[in-house]
Amino acid sequence: SALTAKVSDDGTIKDVTLAVGALPQAMLASQTAAILEGRNPADLLANGDWGPIAETFLSEIEFADNHNLEYRRTLLTTFLYKFLNSLSEGGTEDTYCVLPRALPRSNDVSFVNKEHGEAIGKDLIPKHTSWAQATGEIKYAGDVEMGSGGLNAFMVTSPVAHGMLEGVDSTAALQMEGVVAYLDAKDIPGFNTVGCQPQQEPLFADKHITYLGQAIG
């Protein structure tokens, strides 16, 4: 995204340009820019006008597909909010707390260290493996010798950064000596995701390739 504007002496913004480089081409959020012209960004964020502006912004952006759509929409509104907050004098205490969405479940510093004015995890709970980890005594999977009949797994990854996965022909690989099986998205009995929620990053790509080296099988 490329979000630009000028701040007048009276604190209002002008010459607003909101460009989003989403596929299939870069788009200008002209309606949202027109709404923001002549407005005070601090007032917009403080008076509850932010929600409708965010909805207008999202309505102007067209995505080529629905892959991780909720995440990408959240990312856009976060960009716009932080952009407006950066234009307001002094900004706000927390650039996430009034976004029109659920609180982020991530390592965002604002929410790991503070929520409702109190520190999270202020009552320390000792970790029983800390000493063994610090001294190197604890054993991890890589420290254990593979027993008889053990198998090694190797990832089949994408050679391109963006594309559509039309199919995988594993015939030649399965005929090689020592190869036991090929597993991919269709072999997963539950949600094909590496997160705790469905629709997050897939464990194995099943349709969309979104980065170089993405696991396919």
Coordinates of N, CA and C in Angstrom, one line a residue:
S1 N 0.8 -1.2 0.0 CA 0.0 0.0 0.0 C 0.9 1.2 0.0
A2 N 0.4 2.3 -0.7 CA 1.1 3.6 -0.7 C 0.0 4.6 -0.3
L3 N 0.1 5.1 0.9 CA -0.9 6.1 1.5 C -0.1 7.4 1.7
T4 N -0.6 8.4 1.1 CA 0.1 9.7 1.2 C -1.0 10.8 1.5
A5 N -0.5 11.9 2.2 CA -1.4 13.1 2.4 C -0.5 14.2 3.0
K6 N -1.1 15.4 2.9 CA -0.4 16.5 3.5 C -1.3 17.0 4.7
V7 N -0.6 17.5 5.7 CA -1.3 18.1 6.9 C -1.2 19.6 6.9
S8 N -2.4 20.3 6.9 CA -2.5 21.7 6.8 C -2.2 22.3 8.2
D9 N -2.0 23.6 8.3 CA -1.7 24.3 9.5 C -2.8 24.1 10.6
D10 N -4.0 23.9 10.1 CA -5.1 23.8 11.1 C -5.3 22.3 11.5
G11 N -4.4 21.4 11.0 CA -4.5 20.0 11.4 C -5.3 19.1 10.5
T12 N -6.0 19.7 9.5 CA -6.7 18.9 8.5 C -5.8 18.3 7.5
I13 N -6.3 17.3 6.8 CA -5.4 16.7 5.8 C -6.0 17.0 4.4
K14 N -5.0 17.0 3.4 CA -5.4 17.3 2.0 C -4.5 16.5 1.1
D15 N -4.8 16.5 -0.2 CA -4.1 15.8 -1.2 C -3.9 14.4 -0.8
V16 N -5.0 13.7 -0.4 CA -4.9 12.3 0.0 C -4.9 11.4 -1.2
T17 N -4.0 10.5 -1.2 CA -3.9 9.4 -2.2 C -3.7 8.1 -1.5
L18 N -4.6 7.1 -1.8 CA -4.6 5.8 -1.2 C -4.5 4.8 -2.3
A19 N -3.3 4.2 -2.5 CA -3.1 3.2 -3.5 C -2.8 1.9 -2.9
V20 N -3.4 0.8 -3.4 CA -3.2 -0.5 -2.9 C -2.8 -1.4 -4.1
G21 N -1.6 -2.0 -3.9 CA -1.1 -2.9 -5.0 C -1.6 -4.3 -4.9
A22 N -2.9 -4.5 -4.9 CA -3.4 -5.8 -4.9 C -3.6 -6.3 -6.3
L23 N -3.6 -7.6 -6.5 CA -3.8 -8.2 -7.8 C -5.3 -8.0 -8.2
P24 N -5.7 -7.9 -9.5 CA -4.8 -8.0 -10.6 C -4.0 -6.7 -11.0
Q25 N -4.3 -5.6 -10.3 CA -3.6 -4.4 -10.6 C -3.7 -3.4 -9.4
A26 N -2.8 -2.4 -9.4 CA -2.9 -1.5 -8.3 C -4.2 -0.7 -8.4
M27 N -4.8 -0.4 -7.3 CA -6.1 0.3 -7.3 C -6.0 1.6 -6.4
L28 N -6.8 2.6 -6.8 CA -6.9 3.8 -6.0 C -8.2 3.8 -5.2
A29 N -8.2 4.1 -3.9 CA -9.4 4.2 -3.1 C -9.8 5.6 -3.2
S30 N -10.4 6.1 -4.3 CA -10.8 7.5 -4.5 C -11.9 8.0 -3.6
Q31 N -12.9 7.1 -3.3 CA -14.0 7.5 -2.5 C -13.5 7.8 -1.1
T32 N -12.7 6.9 -0.6 CA -12.1 7.0 0.8 C -11.3 8.3 0.9
A33 N -10.5 8.5 -0.1 CA -9.6 9.7 -0.2 C -10.5 11.0 -0.1
A34 N -11.6 11.0 -0.9 CA -12.5 12.1 -0.9 C -13.1 12.4 0.5
I35 N -13.4 11.3 1.2 CA -14.0 11.4 2.5 C -13.0 12.0 3.5
L36 N -11.8 11.7 3.3 CA -10.7 12.1 4.3 C -10.3 13.6 4.0
E37 N -10.5 14.1 2.8 CA -10.1 15.4 2.5 C -10.7 16.5 3.4
G38 N -9.9 17.3 4.0 CA -10.4 18.4 4.8 C -10.8 17.9 6.2
R39 N -10.6 16.7 6.6 CA -10.9 16.2 7.9 C -9.7 16.2 8.8
N40 N -10.0 16.3 10.1 CA -8.9 16.2 11.1 C -8.7 14.7 11.5
P41 N -7.6 14.1 11.2 CA -7.4 12.7 11.5 C -7.6 12.3 13.0
A42 N -7.2 13.2 13.9 CA -7.4 12.9 15.3 C -8.9 12.8 15.7
D43 N -9.7 13.7 15.1 CA -11.1 13.7 15.3 C -11.8 12.5 14.7
L44 N -11.3 12.1 13.5 CA -11.9 10.9 12.9 C -11.7 9.6 13.8
L45 N -10.5 9.5 14.4 CA -10.3 8.3 15.2 C -10.9 8.4 16.6
A46 N -11.1 9.7 17.1 CA -11.7 9.8 18.5 C -13.2 9.8 18.5
N47 N -13.8 10.2 17.4 CA -15.3 10.4 17.4 C -16.0 9.2 16.8
G48 N -15.4 8.1 16.6 CA -16.0 6.9 16.2 C -16.4 6.9 14.7
D49 N -15.8 7.8 13.9 CA -16.0 7.8 12.5 C -15.2 6.8 11.7
W50 N -14.3 6.1 12.4 CA -13.3 5.3 11.7 C -14.0 4.0 11.1
G51 N -15.0 3.4 11.7 CA -15.6 2.2 11.2 C -16.1 2.4 9.8
P52 N -17.0 3.4 9.5 CA -17.6 3.6 8.2 C -16.5 3.9 7.1
I53 N -15.4 4.6 7.5 CA -14.3 4.9 6.6 C -13.6 3.6 6.2
A54 N -13.4 2.7 7.2 CA -12.7 1.5 6.9 C -13.5 0.6 6.0
E55 N -14.9 0.6 6.2 CA -15.7 -0.2 5.3 C -15.7 0.4 3.9
T56 N -15.7 1.7 3.7 CA -15.6 2.3 2.4 C -14.3 1.9 1.7
F57 N -13.2 2.0 2.5 CA -11.9 1.6 2.0 C -11.9 0.2 1.4
L58 N -12.4 -0.7 2.2 CA -12.4 -2.1 1.8 C -13.3 -2.4 0.6
S59 N -14.4 -1.6 0.5 CA -15.3 -1.8 -0.6 C -14.7 -1.4 -1.9
E60 N -13.6 -0.6 -1.9 CA -13.0 -0.1 -3.1 C -11.9 -1.0 -3.6
I61 N -11.5 -2.0 -2.7 CA -10.4 -2.8 -3.1 C -10.9 -4.2 -3.5
E62 N -10.5 -4.6 -4.7 CA -10.9 -5.9 -5.2 C -9.8 -6.9 -5.2
F63 N -10.0 -8.1 -4.5 CA -9.0 -9.1 -4.5 C -9.3 -10.1 -5.6
A64 N -8.2 -10.7 -6.1 CA -8.3 -11.6 -7.2 C -8.9 -13.0 -6.8
D65 N -8.7 -13.3 -5.5 CA -9.2 -14.6 -5.0 C -9.5 -14.4 -3.5
N66 N -10.0 -15.5 -2.9 CA -10.4 -15.4 -1.5 C -9.4 -16.0 -0.5
H67 N -8.2 -16.2 -1.0 CA -7.2 -16.9 -0.2 C -6.8 -15.9 1.0
N68 N -6.9 -16.4 2.2 CA -6.5 -15.6 3.4 C -7.2 -14.2 3.3
L69 N -8.4 -14.2 2.9 CA -9.1 -12.9 2.6 C -9.3 -12.1 3.9
E70 N -9.7 -12.8 5.0 CA -9.9 -12.0 6.2 C -8.6 -11.4 6.7
Y71 N -7.5 -12.1 6.6 CA -6.2 -11.6 7.0 C -5.8 -10.4 6.2
R72 N -6.0 -10.5 4.9 CA -5.6 -9.4 4.0 C -6.5 -8.1 4.2
R73 N -7.8 -8.3 4.5 CA -8.7 -7.2 4.7 C -8.3 -6.5 6.1
T74 N -8.0 -7.3 7.1 CA -7.5 -6.8 8.3 C -6.2 -6.0 8.2
L75 N -5.3 -6.5 7.3 CA -4.0 -5.9 7.1 C -4.3 -4.5 6.5
L76 N -5.2 -4.4 5.5 CA -5.5 -3.1 4.9 C -6.0 -2.1 5.9
T77 N -7.0 -2.5 6.7 CA -7.6 -1.5 7.6 C -6.6 -1.1 8.7
T78 N -5.7 -2.0 9.0 CA -4.6 -1.7 10.0 C -3.7 -0.7 9.4
F79 N -3.3 -0.8 8.1 CA -2.5 0.2 7.4 C -3.1 1.5 7.4
L80 N -4.4 1.6 7.1 CA -5.1 2.8 7.0 C -5.2 3.5 8.4
Y81 N -5.5 2.7 9.4 CA -5.7 3.3 10.7 C -4.3 3.8 11.2
K82 N -3.2 3.1 11.0 CA -1.9 3.6 11.5 C -1.5 4.8 10.7
F83 N -1.9 4.8 9.4 CA -1.6 6.0 8.6 C -2.2 7.2 9.1
L84 N -3.5 7.1 9.4 CA -4.3 8.3 10.0 C -3.7 8.7 11.3
N85 N -3.4 7.6 12.1 CA -2.9 7.9 13.5 C -1.5 8.6 13.4
S86 N -0.7 8.3 12.4 CA 0.6 9.0 12.2 C 0.4 10.4 11.8
L87 N -0.7 10.8 11.2 CA -1.0 12.2 10.8 C -1.5 13.0 11.9
S88 N -2.1 12.4 12.9 CA -2.7 13.1 14.0 C -1.6 13.6 15.0
E89 N -1.8 14.7 15.6 CA -0.8 15.2 16.5 C -0.7 14.3 17.8
G90 N 0.4 13.7 18.0 CA 0.6 12.9 19.2 C 0.1 11.5 19.0
G91 N -0.8 11.3 18.0 CA -1.4 9.9 17.9 C -2.2 9.5 19.0
T92 N -2.5 8.2 19.1 CA -3.2 7.6 20.2 C -2.3 6.7 21.0
E93 N -2.8 6.3 22.2 CA -1.9 5.5 23.0 C -1.7 4.1 22.4
D94 N -2.7 3.6 21.8 CA -2.6 2.2 21.2 C -3.2 2.2 19.8
T95 N -2.4 1.9 18.8 CA -2.9 1.9 17.4 C -3.8 0.7 17.0
Y96 N -4.0 -0.2 18.0 CA -4.9 -1.3 17.6 C -6.2 -1.4 18.4
C97 N -6.3 -0.7 19.6 CA -7.4 -1.0 20.5 C -8.7 -0.6 19.9
V98 N -8.8 0.3 19.0 CA -10.1 0.7 18.5 C -10.4 0.2 17.0
L99 N -9.6 -0.7 16.5 CA -9.8 -1.2 15.2 C -11.1 -2.0 15.2
P100 N -11.9 -1.9 14.1 CA -13.2 -2.6 14.0 C -13.0 -4.1 13.8
R101 N -12.3 -4.8 14.7 CA -12.1 -6.2 14.5 C -11.8 -6.8 15.9
A102 N -11.7 -8.1 16.0 CA -11.3 -8.7 17.3 C -9.8 -8.4 17.6
L103 N -9.5 -8.5 18.9 CA -8.1 -8.2 19.3 C -7.2 -9.3 18.6
P104 N -6.0 -8.9 18.2 CA -5.1 -9.8 17.5 C -4.6 -10.8 18.5
R105 N -4.5 -12.1 18.0 CA -3.9 -13.1 18.8 C -2.5 -13.4 18.2
S106 N -1.6 -12.6 18.6 CA -0.2 -12.7 18.0 C 0.8 -12.2 19.1
N107 N 2.0 -11.9 18.7 CA 3.0 -11.4 19.6 C 3.1 -9.9 19.6
D108 N 1.9 -9.3 19.2 CA 1.9 -7.8 19.2 C 2.2 -7.3 20.6
V109 N 3.2 -6.4 20.7 CA 3.7 -6.0 22.1 C 2.6 -5.3 22.9
S110 N 1.6 -4.6 22.3 CA 0.6 -3.9 23.0 C -0.2 -4.9 23.8
F111 N -0.5 -6.1 23.3 CA -1.4 -7.0 23.9 C -0.7 -8.1 24.7
V112 N 0.6 -8.3 24.4 CA 1.3 -9.3 25.2 C 1.6 -8.7 26.6
N113 N 2.0 -7.4 26.5 CA 2.4 -6.8 27.8 C 1.3 -6.0 28.5
K114 N 0.2 -5.6 27.9 CA -0.8 -4.8 28.5 C -2.1 -5.1 28.0
E115 N -3.1 -5.3 28.8 CA -4.5 -5.4 28.4 C -5.4 -4.9 29.5
H116 N -6.3 -4.0 29.3 CA -7.1 -3.4 30.3 C -6.3 -2.8 31.4
G117 N -5.1 -2.3 31.0 CA -4.2 -1.6 32.0 C -3.4 -2.5 32.9
E118 N -3.5 -3.8 32.8 CA -2.8 -4.7 33.7 C -1.8 -5.6 32.8
A119 N -0.7 -5.9 33.4 CA 0.3 -6.7 32.7 C -0.2 -8.2 32.7
I120 N 0.0 -8.8 31.5 CA -0.4 -10.2 31.4 C 0.8 -11.0 31.8
G121 N 0.5 -12.1 32.6 CA 1.6 -12.9 33.1 C 2.4 -12.3 34.2
K122 N 1.8 -11.4 35.0 CA 2.5 -10.8 36.1 C 2.8 -11.8 37.2
D123 N 2.0 -12.9 37.4 CA 2.3 -13.9 38.3 C 3.1 -15.0 37.6
L124 N 4.4 -15.0 37.8 CA 5.3 -15.9 37.1 C 5.1 -17.3 37.5
I125 N 5.1 -18.2 36.5 CA 5.0 -19.6 36.7 C 6.3 -20.3 36.3
P126 N 7.0 -20.9 37.2 CA 8.3 -21.5 36.8 C 8.1 -22.6 35.7
K127 N 9.0 -22.6 34.8 CA 9.0 -23.6 33.7 C 9.9 -24.8 34.1
H128 N 9.3 -26.0 34.3 CA 10.0 -27.1 34.9 C 11.2 -27.6 34.0
T129 N 11.2 -27.2 32.7 CA 12.3 -27.7 31.8 C 13.4 -26.7 31.7
S130 N 13.3 -25.5 32.3 CA 14.3 -24.5 32.1 C 15.7 -24.9 32.4
W131 N 15.9 -25.5 33.5 CA 17.3 -25.9 33.9 C 17.9 -26.9 32.9
A132 N 17.1 -27.9 32.5 CA 17.6 -28.9 31.6 C 17.9 -28.3 30.2
Q133 N 17.1 -27.3 29.8 CA 17.3 -26.6 28.5 C 18.5 -25.7 28.6
A134 N 18.7 -25.0 29.7 CA 19.9 -24.1 29.8 C 21.2 -24.9 29.9
T135 N 21.2 -26.1 30.4 CA 22.4 -26.9 30.6 C 22.7 -27.8 29.4
G136 N 21.7 -27.9 28.5 CA 21.9 -28.8 27.3 C 21.6 -30.2 27.6
E137 N 21.0 -30.5 28.8 CA 20.7 -31.9 29.2 C 19.4 -32.5 28.5
I138 N 18.5 -31.6 28.2 CA 17.2 -32.0 27.6 C 17.4 -32.6 26.2
K139 N 16.7 -33.6 25.9 CA 16.8 -34.3 24.6 C 15.6 -33.8 23.7
Y140 N 16.0 -33.4 22.5 CA 15.0 -33.1 21.5 C 14.9 -34.2 20.4
A141 N 13.9 -34.1 19.5 CA 13.7 -35.2 18.5 C 15.0 -35.5 17.7
G142 N 15.7 -34.4 17.4 CA 16.9 -34.6 16.7 C 18.0 -35.3 17.4
D143 N 17.9 -35.4 18.7 CA 19.0 -36.0 19.5 C 18.7 -37.5 19.7
V144 N 17.6 -38.0 19.3 CA 17.2 -39.4 19.5 C 17.5 -40.2 18.2
E145 N 18.2 -41.3 18.3 CA 18.5 -42.1 17.2 C 17.2 -42.8 16.7
M146 N 17.1 -42.9 15.3 CA 16.0 -43.5 14.8 C 16.0 -45.0 14.9
G147 N 14.9 -45.6 15.4 CA 14.9 -47.0 15.6 C 14.7 -47.8 14.3
S148 N 14.7 -49.1 14.4 CA 14.5 -50.0 13.3 C 13.1 -49.7 12.6
G149 N 13.1 -49.5 11.3 CA 11.9 -49.3 10.6 C 11.5 -47.8 10.5
G150 N 12.3 -46.9 11.0 CA 12.0 -45.5 11.0 C 12.1 -44.9 9.6
L151 N 11.4 -43.9 9.3 CA 11.3 -43.2 8.0 C 11.7 -41.8 8.1
N152 N 12.4 -41.3 7.1 CA 12.7 -39.9 6.9 C 11.7 -39.2 6.0
A153 N 11.3 -38.0 6.4 CA 10.3 -37.2 5.6 C 11.0 -36.1 4.9
F154 N 10.7 -35.8 3.7 CA 11.3 -34.7 2.9 C 10.2 -33.9 2.3
M155 N 10.3 -32.6 2.4 CA 9.2 -31.7 1.8 C 9.4 -31.5 0.3
V156 N 8.3 -31.6 -0.4 CA 8.2 -31.2 -1.8 C 7.7 -29.7 -1.8
T157 N 8.5 -28.8 -2.3 CA 8.2 -27.4 -2.1 C 8.0 -26.7 -3.5
S158 N 7.4 -25.6 -3.5 CA 7.1 -24.8 -4.7 C 8.3 -24.2 -5.3
P159 N 8.6 -24.3 -6.6 CA 9.7 -23.7 -7.2 C 9.4 -22.2 -7.7
V160 N 8.1 -21.8 -7.5 CA 7.7 -20.4 -7.9 C 7.1 -19.7 -6.7
A161 N 7.1 -18.4 -6.8 CA 6.6 -17.5 -5.7 C 5.1 -17.3 -5.7
H162 N 4.5 -17.5 -6.9 CA 3.0 -17.2 -7.0 C 2.5 -18.1 -8.1
G163 N 1.4 -18.7 -7.9 CA 0.8 -19.5 -8.9 C -0.4 -20.3 -8.4
M164 N -1.0 -21.1 -9.3 CA -2.1 -22.0 -9.0 C -1.6 -23.5 -9.1
L165 N -1.8 -24.3 -8.1 CA -1.4 -25.7 -8.1 C -2.5 -26.5 -8.8
E166 N -2.2 -27.0 -10.0 CA -3.2 -27.7 -10.8 C -3.2 -29.2 -10.5
G167 N -2.1 -29.7 -9.9 CA -2.0 -31.1 -9.6 C -0.6 -31.6 -9.3
V168 N -0.4 -32.8 -8.8 CA 0.9 -33.3 -8.5 C 0.9 -34.8 -9.0
D169 N 1.9 -35.1 -9.8 CA 2.1 -36.5 -10.3 C 3.2 -37.1 -9.5
S170 N 2.9 -37.9 -8.6 CA 4.0 -38.5 -7.7 C 4.4 -39.9 -8.2
T171 N 4.0 -40.3 -9.4 CA 4.2 -41.7 -9.9 C 5.7 -42.0 -10.0
A172 N 6.5 -41.1 -10.6 CA 7.9 -41.4 -10.7 C 8.6 -41.5 -9.4
A173 N 8.2 -40.6 -8.5 CA 8.8 -40.6 -7.1 C 8.5 -41.9 -6.4
L174 N 7.3 -42.3 -6.5 CA 6.9 -43.6 -5.7 C 7.6 -44.8 -6.3
Q175 N 8.1 -44.8 -7.5 CA 8.8 -45.9 -8.0 C 10.3 -46.0 -7.7
M176 N 10.8 -44.9 -7.0 CA 12.2 -44.8 -6.6 C 12.4 -45.7 -5.4
E177 N 13.6 -46.3 -5.3 CA 13.9 -47.2 -4.2 C 13.9 -46.5 -2.9
G178 N 13.2 -47.1 -1.9 CA 13.2 -46.5 -0.6 C 12.0 -45.6 -0.3
V179 N 11.3 -45.1 -1.4 CA 10.2 -44.2 -1.2 C 8.9 -45.1 -0.8
V180 N 8.3 -44.7 0.3 CA 7.2 -45.5 0.8 C 5.9 -44.8 0.4
A181 N 5.8 -43.5 0.5 CA 4.5 -42.8 0.3 C 4.7 -41.4 0.0
Y182 N 3.7 -40.8 -0.7 CA 3.6 -39.3 -0.9 C 2.4 -38.8 -0.2
L183 N 2.5 -37.8 0.6 CA 1.3 -37.3 1.3 C 1.2 -35.8 1.0
D184 N 0.0 -35.3 0.8 CA -0.2 -33.9 0.6 C -1.6 -33.5 1.2
A185 N -2.1 -32.3 0.8 CA -3.3 -31.8 1.5 C -4.5 -32.7 1.5
K186 N -4.7 -33.5 0.5 CA -5.8 -34.4 0.4 C -5.7 -35.5 1.4
D187 N -4.5 -35.8 2.0 CA -4.4 -36.9 3.0 C -4.6 -36.4 4.4
I188 N -4.8 -35.1 4.6 CA -5.0 -34.6 6.0 C -6.4 -34.8 6.4
P189 N -6.7 -35.5 7.5 CA -8.1 -35.8 7.9 C -8.8 -34.6 8.5
G190 N -8.1 -33.6 9.0 CA -8.8 -32.5 9.6 C -8.5 -31.2 8.8
F191 N -8.3 -30.1 9.5 CA -8.1 -28.8 8.9 C -6.6 -28.8 8.3
N192 N -6.5 -28.4 7.1 CA -5.2 -28.3 6.5 C -4.6 -26.9 6.9
T193 N -4.1 -26.8 8.1 CA -3.6 -25.5 8.6 C -2.5 -25.7 9.6
V194 N -1.6 -24.8 9.7 CA -0.5 -24.9 10.6 C -0.9 -24.1 11.9
G195 N -2.0 -23.4 11.9 CA -2.4 -22.6 13.0 C -3.5 -23.4 13.8
C196 N -4.0 -22.7 14.8 CA -5.0 -23.3 15.7 C -6.4 -23.0 15.1
Q197 N -6.5 -22.2 14.1 CA -7.8 -21.9 13.5 C -7.9 -22.3 12.1
P198 N -9.0 -22.7 11.5 CA -9.1 -22.9 10.1 C -9.0 -21.6 9.3
Q199 N -8.6 -21.8 8.0 CA -8.4 -20.6 7.1 C -7.1 -19.9 7.4
Q200 N -6.3 -20.4 8.3 CA -5.0 -19.8 8.4 C -4.0 -20.3 7.4
E201 N -2.7 -20.2 7.6 CA -1.8 -20.7 6.6 C -1.9 -22.2 6.5
P202 N -2.0 -22.7 5.2 CA -2.2 -24.2 5.1 C -0.9 -24.9 5.3
L203 N -1.0 -26.1 5.9 CA 0.2 -27.0 6.1 C 0.8 -27.3 4.7
F204 N -0.1 -27.8 3.8 CA 0.3 -28.1 2.4 C -0.6 -27.3 1.5
A205 N 0.1 -26.6 0.5 CA -0.7 -25.9 -0.5 C -1.6 -26.8 -1.3
D206 N -2.9 -26.5 -1.4 CA -3.8 -27.3 -2.1 C -4.4 -26.6 -3.4
K207 N -4.2 -25.3 -3.5 CA -4.7 -24.6 -4.7 C -3.8 -23.4 -5.0
H208 N -3.6 -22.6 -4.0 CA -2.9 -21.3 -4.3 C -1.4 -21.4 -3.8
I209 N -0.5 -21.0 -4.6 CA 0.9 -20.9 -4.2 C 1.2 -19.5 -3.9
T210 N 1.7 -19.2 -2.7 CA 1.8 -17.8 -2.3 C 3.2 -17.4 -2.0
Y211 N 4.2 -18.3 -2.0 CA 5.6 -17.9 -1.8 C 6.5 -19.1 -2.2
L212 N 7.7 -18.7 -2.6 CA 8.7 -19.6 -3.1 C 9.1 -20.6 -1.9
G213 N 9.1 -21.9 -2.2 CA 9.4 -22.8 -1.2 C 8.3 -23.3 -0.3
Q214 N 7.1 -22.9 -0.7 CA 5.9 -23.3 0.1 C 5.7 -24.8 0.0
A215 N 5.4 -25.5 1.1 CA 5.2 -26.9 1.2 C 4.0 -27.3 0.4
I216 N 4.2 -28.3 -0.5 CA 3.2 -28.9 -1.3 C 2.8 -30.3 -0.8
G217 N 3.9 -31.0 -0.4 CA 3.6 -32.4 0.1 C 4.8 -32.9 0.8

